[in-house]
PDB file of C-alpha atoms and ligand atoms in Angstrom:
ATOM      1  CA  MET A 292      38.765  24.307 -36.911  1.00 79.00           C
ATOM      2  CA  SER A 293      35.274  23.553 -35.759  1.00 88.00           C
ATOM      3  CA  LEU A 294      35.683  22.386 -31.396  1.00 97.00           C
ATOM      4  CA  LYS A 295      32.920  20.670 -30.590  1.00 98.00           C
ATOM      5  CA  ARG A 296      33.971  18.466 -28.150  1.00 98.00           C
ATOM      6  CA  ILE A 297      37.607  19.095 -25.801  1.00 98.00           C
ATOM      7  CA  CYS A 298      39.116  16.654 -23.710  1.00 98.00           C
ATOM      8  CA  VAL A 299      40.550  18.181 -20.667  1.00 98.00           C
ATOM      9  CA  PHE A 300      43.493  16.943 -18.369  1.00 98.00           C
ATOM     10  CA  CYS A 301      44.203  17.661 -14.679  1.00 98.00           C
ATOM     11  CA  GLY A 302      44.788  16.963 -11.781  1.00 98.00           C
ATOM     12  CA  SER A 303      43.267  15.276  -9.813  1.00 97.00           C
ATOM     13  CA  ARG A 304      44.134  17.420  -6.102  1.00 98.00           C
ATOM     14  CA  SER A 305      43.325  20.926  -6.327  1.00 98.00           C
ATOM     15  CA  GLY A 306      46.437  22.601  -5.888  1.00 98.00           C
ATOM     16  CA  GLY A 307      48.343  24.155  -3.619  1.00 97.00           C
ATOM     17  CA  ARG A 308      46.610  28.223  -4.626  1.00 98.00           C
ATOM     18  CA  PRO A 309      42.988  29.230  -5.357  1.00 98.00           C
ATOM     19  CA  ILE A 310      43.596  30.795  -8.570  1.00 98.00           C
ATOM     20  CA  TYR A 311      44.346  26.863 -10.200  1.00 98.00           C
ATOM     21  CA  ALA A 312      40.495  25.960  -8.794  1.00 98.00           C
ATOM     22  CA  GLU A 313      39.629  29.425  -9.611  1.00 98.00           C
ATOM     23  CA  VAL A 314      40.555  29.037 -13.367  1.00 98.00           C
ATOM     24  CA  ALA A 315      38.975  25.247 -13.956  1.00 98.00           C
ATOM     25  CA  THR A 316      35.598  26.340 -13.171  1.00 98.00           C
ATOM     26  CA  ARG A 317      35.971  29.523 -15.654  1.00 98.00           C
ATOM     27  CA  LEU A 318      36.766  26.686 -18.644  1.00 98.00           C
ATOM     28  CA  GLY A 319      34.076  24.528 -17.168  1.00 98.00           C
ATOM     29  CA  THR A 320      31.995  27.059 -17.874  1.00 98.00           C
ATOM     30  CA  LEU A 321      33.403  28.498 -20.309  1.00 98.00           C
ATOM     31  CA  LEU A 322      32.969  25.550 -22.584  1.00 98.00           C
ATOM     32  CA  ALA A 323      29.285  25.246 -21.308  1.00 98.00           C
ATOM     33  CA  GLU A 324      28.575  29.001 -22.912  1.00 98.00           C
ATOM     34  CA  ARG A 325      30.280  27.812 -26.487  1.00 98.00           C
ATOM     35  CA  GLN A 326      28.164  24.995 -26.184  1.00 98.00           C
ATOM     36  CA  ILE A 327      31.709  22.530 -26.274  1.00 98.00           C
ATOM     37  CA  GLU A 328      30.844  19.577 -25.095  1.00 98.00           C
ATOM     38  CA  LEU A 329      33.616  18.659 -22.435  1.00 98.00           C
ATOM     39  CA  VAL A 330      35.483  15.576 -22.430  1.00 98.00           C
ATOM     40  CA  TYR A 331      37.430  14.265 -19.180  1.00 98.00           C
ATOM     41  CA  GLY A 332      38.856  11.752 -17.166  1.00 98.00           C
ATOM     42  CA  GLY A 333      35.156  11.662 -15.234  1.00 97.00           C
ATOM     43  CA  GLY A 334      36.394  12.199 -10.761  1.00 97.00           C
ATOM     44  CA  ASN A 335      34.940  14.293  -8.848  1.00 97.00           C
ATOM     45  CA  VAL A 336      38.191  14.556  -7.094  1.00 97.00           C
ATOM     46  CA  GLY A 337      40.528  18.020  -7.789  1.00 98.00           C
ATOM     47  CA  LEU A 338      40.666  19.773 -10.215  1.00 98.00           C
ATOM     48  CA  MET A 339      38.790  17.326 -12.539  1.00 98.00           C
ATOM     49  CA  GLY A 340      35.200  17.763  -9.771  1.00 98.00           C
ATOM     50  CA  LYS A 341      35.537  21.781  -9.864  1.00 98.00           C
ATOM     51  CA  LEU A 342      36.015  21.285 -14.585  1.00 98.00           C
ATOM     52  CA  ALA A 343      33.145  18.901 -14.761  1.00 98.00           C
ATOM     53  CA  ASP A 344      30.545  20.822 -11.596  1.00 98.00           C
ATOM     54  CA  ALA A 345      31.083  24.583 -13.379  1.00 98.00           C
ATOM     55  CA  CYS A 346      30.610  23.497 -16.702  1.00 98.00           C
ATOM     56  CA  LEU A 347      27.493  20.414 -15.559  1.00 98.00           C
ATOM     57  CA  GLU A 348      26.113  24.025 -13.928  1.00 98.00           C
ATOM     58  CA  ALA A 349      25.905  26.520 -17.085  1.00 98.00           C
ATOM     59  CA  GLY A 350      24.324  23.705 -18.607  1.00 98.00           C
ATOM     60  CA  GLY A 351      27.558  22.299 -20.074  1.00 98.00           C
ATOM     61  CA  ARG A 352      27.666  18.665 -21.115  1.00 98.00           C
ATOM     62  CA  VAL A 353      30.010  16.170 -19.974  1.00 98.00           C
ATOM     63  CA  VAL A 354      31.155  12.758 -20.424  1.00 98.00           C
ATOM     64  CA  GLY A 355      33.271  10.963 -17.963  1.00 98.00           C
ATOM     65  CA  VAL A 356      35.479   8.262 -18.543  1.00 98.00           C
ATOM     66  CA  ILE A 357      36.893   6.324 -15.823  1.00 97.00           C
ATOM     67  CA  PRO A 358      38.193   2.779 -15.523  1.00 97.00           C
ATOM     68  CA  ARG A 359      36.399   0.333 -13.274  1.00 96.00           C
ATOM     69  CA  ALA A 360      39.894   0.627 -10.907  1.00 95.00           C
ATOM     70  CA  LEU A 361      39.923   4.129 -10.257  1.00 95.00           C
ATOM     71  CA  MET A 362      35.734   4.357  -9.455  1.00 93.00           C
ATOM     72  CA  ASP A 363      36.679   4.802  -5.768  1.00 92.00           C
ATOM     73  CA  TRP A 364      39.914   6.401  -5.779  1.00 91.00           C
ATOM     74  CA  GLU A 365      38.577   9.365  -8.112  1.00 92.00           C
ATOM     75  CA  VAL A 366      35.255   9.347  -7.068  1.00 92.00           C
ATOM     76  CA  GLY A 367      33.021   9.003 -10.283  1.00 93.00           C
ATOM     77  CA  HIS A 368      31.094  11.340 -10.980  1.00 95.00           C
ATOM     78  CA  GLU A 369      27.467  10.861 -10.007  1.00 95.00           C
ATOM     79  CA  GLY A 370      26.202  14.037 -11.812  1.00 97.00           C
ATOM     80  CA  LEU A 371      27.166  14.302 -15.730  1.00 98.00           C
ATOM     81  CA  THR A 372      25.308  13.501 -19.566  1.00 98.00           C
ATOM     82  CA  ARG A 373      27.261  10.671 -19.286  1.00 97.00           C
ATOM     83  CA  LEU A 374      30.293   8.372 -17.554  1.00 97.00           C
ATOM     84  CA  GLU A 375      31.494   5.870 -18.962  1.00 98.00           C
ATOM     85  CA  VAL A 376      33.268   3.210 -17.027  1.00 97.00           C
ATOM     86  CA  VAL A 377      35.956   1.298 -18.964  1.00 97.00           C
ATOM     87  CA  ASP A 378      38.572  -1.288 -18.335  1.00 97.00           C
ATOM     88  CA  SER A 379      41.263  -0.099 -18.375  1.00 97.00           C
ATOM     89  CA  MET A 380      43.827   3.448 -18.530  1.00 96.00           C
ATOM     90  CA  HIS A 381      44.923   2.601 -22.233  1.00 96.00           C
ATOM     91  CA  THR A 382      40.890   2.621 -23.407  1.00 97.00           C
ATOM     92  CA  ARG A 383      40.502   5.403 -21.095  1.00 97.00           C
ATOM     93  CA  LYS A 384      42.988   7.987 -23.166  1.00 96.00           C
ATOM     94  CA  ALA A 385      42.014   6.062 -26.221  1.00 97.00           C
ATOM     95  CA  ARG A 386      38.126   6.823 -26.006  1.00 98.00           C
ATOM     96  CA  MET A 387      38.858  10.157 -24.800  1.00 98.00           C
ATOM     97  CA  ALA A 388      41.126  11.354 -27.674  1.00 97.00           C
ATOM     98  CA  GLU A 389      38.774   9.683 -29.944  1.00 97.00           C
ATOM     99  CA  LEU A 390      35.820  11.809 -28.768  1.00 98.00           C
ATOM    100  CA  ALA A 391      37.737  14.872 -28.372  1.00 98.00           C
ATOM    101  CA  ASP A 392      38.863  17.483 -31.514  1.00 98.00           C
ATOM    102  CA  GLY A 393      40.936  18.724 -28.892  1.00 98.00           C
ATOM    103  CA  PHE A 394      42.605  18.630 -25.736  1.00 98.00           C
ATOM    104  CA  ILE A 395      43.076  21.291 -22.911  1.00 98.00           C
ATOM    105  CA  ALA A 396      45.603  20.631 -20.383  1.00 98.00           C
ATOM    106  CA  LEU A 397      44.974  22.642 -16.937  1.00 98.00           C
ATOM    107  CA  PRO A 398      47.266  22.273 -13.902  1.00 98.00           C
ATOM    108  CA  GLY A 399      48.173  18.825 -13.378  1.00 98.00           C
ATOM    109  CA  GLY A 400      50.793  15.981 -11.694  1.00 98.00           C
ATOM    110  CA  LEU A 401      52.097  13.027 -13.225  1.00 98.00           C
ATOM    111  CA  GLY A 402      48.982  11.874 -14.716  1.00 97.00           C
ATOM    112  CA  THR A 403      48.086  15.375 -16.385  1.00 98.00           C
ATOM    113  CA  LEU A 404      50.978  15.400 -17.752  1.00 98.00           C
ATOM    114  CA  GLU A 405      51.529  11.286 -19.451  1.00 97.00           C
ATOM    115  CA  GLU A 406      47.978  12.907 -20.988  1.00 98.00           C
ATOM    116  CA  LEU A 407      49.484  15.387 -22.313  1.00 98.00           C
ATOM    117  CA  PHE A 408      52.903  14.320 -23.864  1.00 98.00           C
ATOM    118  CA  GLU A 409      50.473  11.229 -25.146  1.00 97.00           C
ATOM    119  CA  VAL A 410      48.381  13.497 -27.178  1.00 98.00           C
ATOM    120  CA  LEU A 411      51.439  15.440 -28.620  1.00 97.00           C
ATOM    121  CA  THR A 412      53.230  12.770 -29.342  1.00 97.00           C
ATOM    122  CA  TRP A 413      50.884  10.262 -31.580  1.00 96.00           C
ATOM    123  CA  ALA A 414      50.054  14.304 -32.673  1.00 96.00           C
ATOM    124  CA  GLN A 415      54.105  14.753 -33.795  1.00 94.00           C
ATOM    125  CA  LEU A 416      53.564  11.243 -35.392  1.00 94.00           C
ATOM    126  CA  GLY A 417      50.719  12.338 -37.559  1.00 93.00           C
ATOM    127  CA  PHE A 418      48.065   9.840 -35.386  1.00 93.00           C
ATOM    128  CA  HIS A 419      46.215  12.589 -35.494  1.00 95.00           C
ATOM    129  CA  ALA A 420      45.143  16.640 -36.558  1.00 96.00           C
ATOM    130  CA  LYS A 421      43.348  17.631 -33.443  1.00 97.00           C
ATOM    131  CA  PRO A 422      45.218  20.460 -31.537  1.00 98.00           C
ATOM    132  CA  VAL A 423      46.120  20.530 -27.701  1.00 98.00           C
ATOM    133  CA  GLY A 424      46.188  23.672 -25.275  1.00 98.00           C
ATOM    134  CA  LEU A 425      48.340  24.204 -22.289  1.00 98.00           C
ATOM    135  CA  LEU A 426      46.407  26.528 -20.318  1.00 98.00           C
ATOM    136  CA  ASP A 427      49.156  28.232 -18.008  1.00 98.00           C
ATOM    137  CA  VAL A 428      47.530  29.229 -15.203  1.00 98.00           C
ATOM    138  CA  ALA A 429      49.677  31.586 -12.574  1.00 97.00           C
ATOM    139  CA  ALA A 430      52.903  29.951 -14.783  1.00 97.00           C
ATOM    140  CA  TYR A 431      52.732  26.796 -13.199  1.00 98.00           C
ATOM    141  CA  TYR A 432      53.644  26.010 -17.055  1.00 98.00           C
ATOM    142  CA  THR A 433      56.763  27.824 -16.989  1.00 96.00           C
ATOM    143  CA  PRO A 434      60.037  25.810 -17.014  1.00 98.00           C
ATOM    144  CA  LEU A 435      57.589  23.199 -19.063  1.00 98.00           C
ATOM    145  CA  VAL A 436      57.376  25.974 -21.406  1.00 97.00           C
ATOM    146  CA  GLN A 437      61.230  26.209 -21.254  1.00 97.00           C
ATOM    147  CA  TRP A 438      62.274  22.013 -21.095  1.00 98.00           C
ATOM    148  CA  LEU A 439      60.607  22.451 -24.748  1.00 98.00           C
ATOM    149  CA  GLU A 440      62.704  25.413 -26.115  1.00 98.00           C
ATOM    150  CA  ALA A 441      65.483  23.905 -24.723  1.00 98.00           C
ATOM    151  CA  GLY A 442      64.525  20.278 -26.563  1.00 98.00           C
ATOM    152  CA  VAL A 443      64.349  22.618 -29.408  1.00 98.00           C
ATOM    153  CA  SER A 444      68.328  24.442 -29.743  1.00 98.00           C
ATOM    154  CA  GLU A 445      69.507  20.630 -28.022  1.00 98.00           C
ATOM    155  CA  GLY A 446      68.404  19.358 -31.078  1.00 98.00           C
ATOM    156  CA  PHE A 447      66.144  16.709 -29.740  1.00 97.00           C
ATOM    157  CA  LEU A 448      63.231  18.554 -30.679  1.00 97.00           C
ATOM    158  CA  LYS A 449      61.902  19.702 -34.268  1.00 95.00           C
ATOM    159  CA  PRO A 450      60.379  23.704 -34.210  1.00 95.00           C
ATOM    160  CA  GLU A 451      57.660  22.651 -35.671  1.00 94.00           C
ATOM    161  CA  ASN A 452      57.669  19.328 -33.029  1.00 95.00           C
ATOM    162  CA  ARG A 453      57.405  22.441 -30.692  1.00 95.00           C
ATOM    163  CA  GLU A 454      54.560  24.303 -32.476  1.00 95.00           C
ATOM    164  CA  LEU A 455      52.547  21.770 -31.548  1.00 97.00           C
ATOM    165  CA  LEU A 456      51.904  22.438 -27.846  1.00 98.00           C
ATOM    166  CA  LEU A 457      49.582  25.453 -28.065  1.00 97.00           C
ATOM    167  CA  HIS A 458      50.238  28.207 -24.919  1.00 96.00           C
ATOM    168  CA  ALA A 459      47.861  30.319 -23.683  1.00 98.00           C
ATOM    169  CA  ASP A 460      47.418  31.641 -19.464  1.00 97.00           C
ATOM    170  CA  ASN A 461      43.365  32.491 -19.907  1.00 97.00           C
ATOM    171  CA  PRO A 462      40.376  29.943 -21.412  1.00 98.00           C
ATOM    172  CA  VAL A 463      39.111  32.434 -23.722  1.00 98.00           C
ATOM    173  CA  THR A 464      42.887  33.420 -25.784  1.00 98.00           C
ATOM    174  CA  LEU A 465      43.331  29.240 -25.675  1.00 98.00           C
ATOM    175  CA  LEU A 466      40.146  28.248 -27.039  1.00 98.00           C
ATOM    176  CA  ARG A 467      40.662  30.756 -29.588  1.00 98.00           C
ATOM    177  CA  GLU A 468      43.966  29.710 -30.480  1.00 97.00           C
ATOM    178  CA  MET A 469      42.417  25.950 -31.242  1.00 98.00           C
ATOM    179  CA  GLY A 470      40.275  27.149 -32.753  1.00 97.00           C
ATOM    180  CA  GLN A 471      42.769  28.664 -36.017  1.00 96.00           C
ATOM    181  CA  TYR A 472      44.791  25.633 -35.425  1.00 96.00           C
ATOM    182  CA  HIS A 473      46.126  24.641 -38.240  1.00 92.00           C
ATOM    183  CA  PRO A 474      48.360  21.150 -38.287  1.00 89.00           C
ATOM    184  CA  PRO A 475      51.878  21.369 -39.389  1.00 80.00           C
ATOM    185  CA  ALA A 476      52.982  20.019 -42.844  1.00 73.00           C
ATOM    186  CA  VAL A 477      55.106  17.323 -42.026  1.00 57.00           C
ATOM    187  CA  ALA A 478      52.134  16.034 -39.642  1.00 55.00           C
ATOM    188  CA  ARG A 479      49.855  16.188 -42.203  1.00 55.00           C
ATOM    189  CA  ARG A 480      51.690  14.174 -44.857  1.00 54.00           C
ATOM    190  CA  ILE A 481      52.968  11.415 -42.608  1.00 54.00           C
ATOM    191  CA  LYS A 482      49.283  11.229 -41.773  1.00 53.00           C
ATOM    192  CA  ASP A 483      47.775  11.302 -45.162  1.00 54.00           C
ATOM    193  CA  GLU A 484      50.816   8.809 -45.811  1.00 50.00           C
ATOM    194  CA  ARG A 485      49.732   6.061 -42.779  1.00 51.00           C
ATOM    195  CA  GLN A 486      46.392   6.921 -44.173  1.00 43.00           C
ATOM    196  CA  LEU A 487      44.636   7.506 -39.973  1.00 39.00           C
TER     197      LEU A 487
HETATM  198  P1  LIG B 717      47.194  13.837 -11.840  1.00 93.18           P
HETATM  199  O1  LIG B 717      47.850  15.014 -13.288  1.00 93.18           O
HETATM  200  O2  LIG B 717      48.345  13.040 -11.306  1.00 93.18           O
HETATM  201  O3  LIG B 717      47.331  14.271 -10.770  1.00 93.18           O
HETATM  202  O4  LIG B 717      46.259  13.074 -12.620  1.00 93.18           O
HETATM  203  C1  LIG B 717      45.446  12.996 -13.551  1.00 93.18           C
HETATM  204  C2  LIG B 717      44.516  12.501 -13.614  1.00 93.18           C
HETATM  205  O5  LIG B 717      45.584  11.631 -14.938  1.00 93.18           O
HETATM  206  C3  LIG B 717      44.294  11.257 -12.922  1.00 93.18           C
HETATM  207  O6  LIG B 717      42.941  10.471 -13.751  1.00 93.18           O
HETATM  208  C4  LIG B 717      44.725   9.980 -13.570  1.00 93.18           C
HETATM  209  O7  LIG B 717      44.072   8.975 -13.241  1.00 93.18           O
HETATM  210  C5  LIG B 717      45.253   9.985 -14.558  1.00 93.18           C
HETATM  211  N1  LIG B 717      46.702   9.865 -14.556  1.00 93.18           N
HETATM  212  C6  LIG B 717      47.291   9.459 -13.612  1.00 93.18           C
HETATM  213  N2  LIG B 717      48.275   8.280 -13.788  1.00 93.18           N
HETATM  214  C7  LIG B 717      48.473   8.062 -14.913  1.00 93.18           C
HETATM  215  C8  LIG B 717      48.638   7.788 -16.015  1.00 93.18           C
HETATM  216  N3  LIG B 717      49.556   6.990 -15.823  1.00 93.18           N
HETATM  217  N4  LIG B 717      48.633   7.341 -16.867  1.00 93.18           N
HETATM  218  C9  LIG B 717      47.262   8.090 -17.579  1.00 93.18           C
HETATM  219  N5  LIG B 717      46.499   8.734 -16.778  1.00 93.18           N
HETATM  220  C10 LIG B 717      47.045   8.994 -15.333  1.00 93.18           C
END
């Protein structure tokens, strides 16, 4: 699967330990080196700002998509290749999903998880067949992964839908896994039936 543009969801805060910003910076640099365009929420705060700055500094292309109402709060980044200012959070998420060939979640808070689980549920329904990866820095997401396993063992989550979320502790491995991703047959079949 060729990944020309990746959408990254991440915290509007930087987290309590330097490792989070370090990995956000590493991911931004790696995307630039691989000539993969970064799509993200367009802010200049927290891990979002670190990620975008690193990608730009390494010569990469960065597209931000930000709701008008958040321009002040998330400090719309002025140095991006392109900043799309949209009318709502819904439009932002739809636009980011439309632009990207795959999705990565770095550590973040409620917004990051909301965005991650939305693209996962869209994958589960076959609305897209793009890879979704969790970049698990410093085991931050270990409880989330455990919860997914519990979802399977308790019968709320189909094992094949659990597999929709790729998982690695470093950007190089995660990008490799995403590049080798084959969507589950179920998702592909639903996708074909619905002709989405
Ligand atoms: P957070 O992980 O809470 O720091 O938020 C990260 C990003 O998610 C920020 O760009 C927020 O604007 C965005 N965000 C926050 N809440 C939501 C939501 N309900 N739906 C979609 N995105 C959100």
